[in-house]
């Protein structure tokens, strides 16, 4: 039985997006904090970075058929779409009870998008995303 890896990536992308939106609009989520000397670092910032990193990587990988022909256009579109999506979700939290707009959340969202694009860019240059070459045999 052969599994379509592109279909699996697309399904995982939509599930990841749904979880991200659920967490974005869930009222009054607790935030864990880490004390480093006199400074306090909110651990949810790391969560923002990771969630948007994975989101942008899954988005681009779900469009593997475009990686060869329209790679630069896909990266540029992903950059703008990721930043606009991050901004809109952060701004819309003003309308959720117990949630507010936080510029640092937005900064970490955008950092996740940027690092995801850098990961994809260098991975594409090293041919890491040709699944038939390195893991296609696993899904036979």
mmCIF file of N, CA, C and O in Angstrom, residues 64-114:
data_model
loop_
_atom_site.group_PDB
_atom_site.id
_atom_site.type_symbol
_atom_site.label_atom_id
_atom_site.label_comp_id
_atom_site.label_asym_id
_atom_site.label_seq_id
_atom_site.Cartn_x
_atom_site.Cartn_y
_atom_site.Cartn_z
ATOM 1 N N UNK A 64 4.360 21.111 -2.288
ATOM 2 C CA UNK A 64 5.629 20.602 -2.830
ATOM 3 C C UNK A 64 5.683 20.643 -4.350
ATOM 4 O O UNK A 64 6.758 20.811 -4.920
ATOM 5 N N UNK A 65 4.543 20.504 -4.986
ATOM 6 C CA UNK A 65 4.555 20.506 -6.447
ATOM 7 C C UNK A 65 4.980 21.860 -7.003
ATOM 8 O O UNK A 65 5.384 21.968 -8.141
ATOM 9 N N UNK A 66 4.907 22.924 -6.179
ATOM 10 C CA UNK A 66 5.310 24.255 -6.636
ATOM 11 C C UNK A 66 6.759 24.589 -6.294
ATOM 12 O O UNK A 66 7.264 25.620 -6.706
ATOM 13 N N UNK A 67 7.418 23.749 -5.508
ATOM 14 C CA UNK A 67 8.754 24.100 -5.033
ATOM 15 C C UNK A 67 9.769 24.272 -6.166
ATOM 16 O O UNK A 67 10.645 25.114 -6.080
ATOM 17 N N UNK A 68 9.660 23.507 -7.207
ATOM 18 C CA UNK A 68 10.648 23.622 -8.276
ATOM 19 C C UNK A 68 10.389 24.815 -9.180
ATOM 20 O O UNK A 68 11.274 25.602 -9.452
ATOM 21 N N UNK A 69 9.158 24.955 -9.636
ATOM 22 C CA UNK A 69 8.859 25.955 -10.644
ATOM 23 C C UNK A 69 8.732 27.361 -10.081
ATOM 24 O O UNK A 69 9.221 28.308 -10.665
ATOM 25 N N UNK A 70 8.040 27.492 -8.956
ATOM 26 C CA UNK A 70 7.685 28.814 -8.451
ATOM 27 C C UNK A 70 8.183 28.998 -7.022
ATOM 28 O O UNK A 70 7.487 29.546 -6.184
ATOM 29 N N UNK A 71 9.384 28.577 -6.741
ATOM 30 C CA UNK A 71 9.903 28.580 -5.375
ATOM 31 C C UNK A 71 9.961 29.986 -4.789
ATOM 32 O O UNK A 71 9.489 30.225 -3.684
ATOM 33 N N UNK A 72 10.533 30.939 -5.515
ATOM 34 C CA UNK A 72 10.668 32.299 -4.984
ATOM 35 C C UNK A 72 9.308 32.955 -4.779
ATOM 36 O O UNK A 72 9.091 33.643 -3.790
ATOM 37 N N UNK A 73 8.385 32.728 -5.705
ATOM 38 C CA UNK A 73 7.041 33.295 -5.557
ATOM 39 C C UNK A 73 6.323 32.670 -4.358
ATOM 40 O O UNK A 73 5.620 33.363 -3.625
ATOM 41 N N UNK A 74 6.511 31.379 -4.160
ATOM 42 C CA UNK A 74 5.892 30.692 -3.029
ATOM 43 C C UNK A 74 6.446 31.220 -1.706
ATOM 44 O O UNK A 74 5.701 31.448 -0.756
ATOM 45 N N UNK A 75 7.763 31.438 -1.639
ATOM 46 C CA UNK A 75 8.364 31.992 -0.426
ATOM 47 C C UNK A 75 7.865 33.403 -0.153
ATOM 48 O O UNK A 75 7.518 33.738 0.986
ATOM 49 N N UNK A 76 7.800 34.224 -1.167
ATOM 50 C CA UNK A 76 7.336 35.594 -0.998
ATOM 51 C C UNK A 76 5.868 35.631 -0.578
ATOM 52 O O UNK A 76 5.493 36.368 0.344
ATOM 53 N N UNK A 77 5.046 34.824 -1.237
ATOM 54 C CA UNK A 77 3.635 34.747 -0.852
ATOM 55 C C UNK A 77 3.492 34.259 0.585
ATOM 56 O O UNK A 77 2.700 34.802 1.362
ATOM 57 N N UNK A 78 4.269 33.258 0.958
ATOM 58 C CA UNK A 78 4.208 32.698 2.310
ATOM 59 C C UNK A 78 4.631 33.722 3.354
ATOM 60 O O UNK A 78 4.057 33.785 4.438
ATOM 61 N N UNK A 79 5.633 34.520 3.033
ATOM 62 C CA UNK A 79 6.084 35.561 3.954
ATOM 63 C C UNK A 79 4.964 36.563 4.220
ATOM 64 O O UNK A 79 4.616 36.836 5.376
ATOM 65 N N UNK A 80 4.373 37.096 3.143
ATOM 66 C CA UNK A 80 3.314 38.089 3.318
ATOM 67 C C UNK A 80 2.072 37.483 3.946
ATOM 68 O O UNK A 80 1.471 38.080 4.851
ATOM 69 N N UNK A 81 1.681 36.295 3.506
ATOM 70 C CA UNK A 81 0.491 35.646 4.073
ATOM 71 C C UNK A 81 0.700 35.321 5.545
ATOM 72 O O UNK A 81 -0.215 35.510 6.366
ATOM 73 N N UNK A 82 1.896 34.853 5.901
ATOM 74 C CA UNK A 82 2.183 34.528 7.294
ATOM 75 C C UNK A 82 2.134 35.749 8.187
ATOM 76 O O UNK A 82 1.571 35.712 9.284
ATOM 77 N N UNK A 83 2.725 36.854 7.736
ATOM 78 C CA UNK A 83 2.725 38.082 8.537
ATOM 79 C C UNK A 83 1.320 38.655 8.653
ATOM 80 O O UNK A 83 0.900 39.089 9.733
ATOM 81 N N UNK A 84 0.570 38.648 7.566
ATOM 82 C CA UNK A 84 -0.807 39.156 7.615
ATOM 83 C C UNK A 84 -1.665 38.281 8.526
ATOM 84 O O UNK A 84 -2.434 38.785 9.351
ATOM 85 N N UNK A 85 -1.535 36.954 8.406
ATOM 86 C CA UNK A 85 -2.295 36.044 9.261
ATOM 87 C C UNK A 85 -1.939 36.255 10.727
ATOM 88 O O UNK A 85 -2.816 36.325 11.591
ATOM 89 N N UNK A 86 -0.646 36.363 11.037
ATOM 90 C CA UNK A 86 -0.197 36.578 12.417
ATOM 91 C C UNK A 86 -0.740 37.890 12.960
ATOM 92 O O UNK A 86 -1.208 37.960 14.111
ATOM 93 N N UNK A 87 -0.723 38.928 12.154
ATOM 94 C CA UNK A 87 -1.211 40.235 12.588
ATOM 95 C C UNK A 87 -2.717 40.211 12.824
ATOM 96 O O UNK A 87 -3.206 40.712 13.850
ATOM 97 N N UNK A 88 -3.449 39.624 11.901
ATOM 98 C CA UNK A 88 -4.912 39.584 12.044
ATOM 99 C C UNK A 88 -5.340 38.749 13.247
ATOM 100 O O UNK A 88 -6.258 39.146 13.977
ATOM 101 N N UNK A 89 -4.706 37.617 13.462
ATOM 102 C CA UNK A 89 -5.086 36.800 14.614
ATOM 103 C C UNK A 89 -4.747 37.504 15.917
ATOM 104 O O UNK A 89 -5.504 37.429 16.882
ATOM 105 N N UNK A 90 -3.625 38.213 15.931
ATOM 106 C CA UNK A 90 -3.250 38.919 17.164
ATOM 107 C C UNK A 90 -4.171 40.110 17.419
ATOM 108 O O UNK A 90 -4.617 40.328 18.549
ATOM 109 N N UNK A 91 -4.486 40.871 16.389
ATOM 110 C CA UNK A 91 -5.382 42.024 16.557
ATOM 111 C C UNK A 91 -6.796 41.595 16.939
ATOM 112 O O UNK A 91 -7.462 42.267 17.723
ATOM 113 N N UNK A 92 -7.245 40.485 16.382
ATOM 114 C CA UNK A 92 -8.612 40.030 16.659
ATOM 115 C C UNK A 92 -8.783 39.535 18.092
ATOM 116 O O UNK A 92 -9.917 39.384 18.559
ATOM 117 N N UNK A 93 -7.691 39.309 18.801
ATOM 118 C CA UNK A 93 -7.809 38.871 20.187
ATOM 119 C C UNK A 93 -8.371 39.967 21.096
ATOM 120 O O UNK A 93 -8.818 39.676 22.201
ATOM 121 N N UNK A 94 -8.375 41.211 20.634
ATOM 122 C CA UNK A 94 -8.989 42.289 21.410
ATOM 123 C C UNK A 94 -10.485 42.064 21.613
ATOM 124 O O UNK A 94 -11.074 42.622 22.526
ATOM 125 N N UNK A 95 -11.097 41.257 20.755
ATOM 126 C CA UNK A 95 -12.532 41.013 20.827
ATOM 127 C C UNK A 95 -12.882 39.749 21.607
ATOM 128 O O UNK A 95 -14.046 39.391 21.703
ATOM 129 N N UNK A 96 -11.876 39.060 22.145
ATOM 130 C CA UNK A 96 -12.073 37.833 22.914
ATOM 131 C C UNK A 96 -11.951 38.171 24.393
ATOM 132 O O UNK A 96 -10.946 38.765 24.803
ATOM 133 N N UNK A 97 -12.951 37.794 25.206
ATOM 134 C CA UNK A 97 -12.852 38.084 26.647
ATOM 135 C C UNK A 97 -11.611 37.424 27.260
ATOM 136 O O UNK A 97 -11.332 36.261 27.022
ATOM 137 N N UNK A 98 -10.871 38.202 28.026
ATOM 138 C CA UNK A 98 -9.680 37.685 28.689
ATOM 139 C C UNK A 98 -8.444 37.687 27.820
ATOM 140 O O UNK A 98 -7.373 37.288 28.268
ATOM 141 N N UNK A 99 -8.548 38.096 26.560
ATOM 142 C CA UNK A 99 -7.393 38.145 25.655
ATOM 143 C C UNK A 99 -7.164 39.590 25.236
ATOM 144 O O UNK A 99 -8.089 40.381 25.149
ATOM 145 N N UNK A 100 -5.924 39.930 24.949
ATOM 146 C CA UNK A 100 -5.585 41.264 24.475
ATOM 147 C C UNK A 100 -4.503 41.171 23.411
ATOM 148 O O UNK A 100 -3.810 40.163 23.292
ATOM 149 N N UNK A 101 -4.361 42.241 22.674
ATOM 150 C CA UNK A 101 -3.288 42.366 21.696
ATOM 151 C C UNK A 101 -1.971 42.537 22.444
ATOM 152 O O UNK A 101 -1.873 43.297 23.395
ATOM 153 N N UNK A 102 -0.948 41.812 22.008
ATOM 154 C CA UNK A 102 0.374 41.919 22.613
ATOM 155 C C UNK A 102 1.396 42.004 21.490
ATOM 156 O O UNK A 102 1.533 41.077 20.688
ATOM 157 N N UNK A 103 2.097 43.100 21.422
ATOM 158 C CA UNK A 103 3.069 43.308 20.345
ATOM 159 C C UNK A 103 4.169 42.250 20.366
ATOM 160 O O UNK A 103 4.652 41.823 19.316
ATOM 161 N N UNK A 104 4.527 41.761 21.544
ATOM 162 C CA UNK A 104 5.577 40.736 21.621
ATOM 163 C C UNK A 104 5.081 39.397 21.064
ATOM 164 O O UNK A 104 5.859 38.657 20.448
ATOM 165 N N UNK A 105 3.807 39.086 21.268
ATOM 166 C CA UNK A 105 3.242 37.891 20.633
ATOM 167 C C UNK A 105 3.364 37.998 19.120
ATOM 168 O O UNK A 105 3.759 37.042 18.443
ATOM 169 N N UNK A 106 3.030 39.173 18.593
ATOM 170 C CA UNK A 106 3.113 39.386 17.148
ATOM 171 C C UNK A 106 4.552 39.266 16.658
ATOM 172 O O UNK A 106 4.806 38.659 15.615
ATOM 173 N N UNK A 107 5.489 39.821 17.407
ATOM 174 C CA UNK A 107 6.903 39.738 17.016
ATOM 175 C C UNK A 107 7.349 38.277 16.964
ATOM 176 O O UNK A 107 7.997 37.855 16.000
ATOM 177 N N UNK A 108 6.988 37.491 17.962
ATOM 178 C CA UNK A 108 7.385 36.076 17.970
ATOM 179 C C UNK A 108 6.653 35.276 16.888
ATOM 180 O O UNK A 108 7.223 34.340 16.313
ATOM 181 N N UNK A 109 5.409 35.635 16.592
ATOM 182 C CA UNK A 109 4.707 35.004 15.468
ATOM 183 C C UNK A 109 5.477 35.240 14.171
ATOM 184 O O UNK A 109 5.732 34.309 13.398
ATOM 185 N N UNK A 110 5.857 36.492 13.940
ATOM 186 C CA UNK A 110 6.576 36.837 12.711
ATOM 187 C C UNK A 110 7.967 36.213 12.682
ATOM 188 O O UNK A 110 8.452 35.825 11.617
ATOM 189 N N UNK A 111 8.612 36.107 13.842
ATOM 190 C CA UNK A 111 9.905 35.419 13.891
ATOM 191 C C UNK A 111 9.740 33.950 13.505
ATOM 192 O O UNK A 111 10.588 33.392 12.797
ATOM 193 N N UNK A 112 8.669 33.314 13.954
ATOM 194 C CA UNK A 112 8.410 31.930 13.573
ATOM 195 C C UNK A 112 8.233 31.790 12.071
ATOM 196 O O UNK A 112 8.759 30.855 11.453
ATOM 197 N N UNK A 113 7.499 32.725 11.469
ATOM 198 C CA UNK A 113 7.318 32.721 10.011
ATOM 199 C C UNK A 113 8.664 32.879 9.322
ATOM 200 O O UNK A 113 9.005 32.125 8.402
ATOM 201 N N UNK A 114 9.447 33.838 9.770
ATOM 202 C CA UNK A 114 10.750 34.097 9.150
ATOM 203 C C UNK A 114 11.686 32.889 9.273
ATOM 204 O O UNK A 114 12.302 32.464 8.292
#
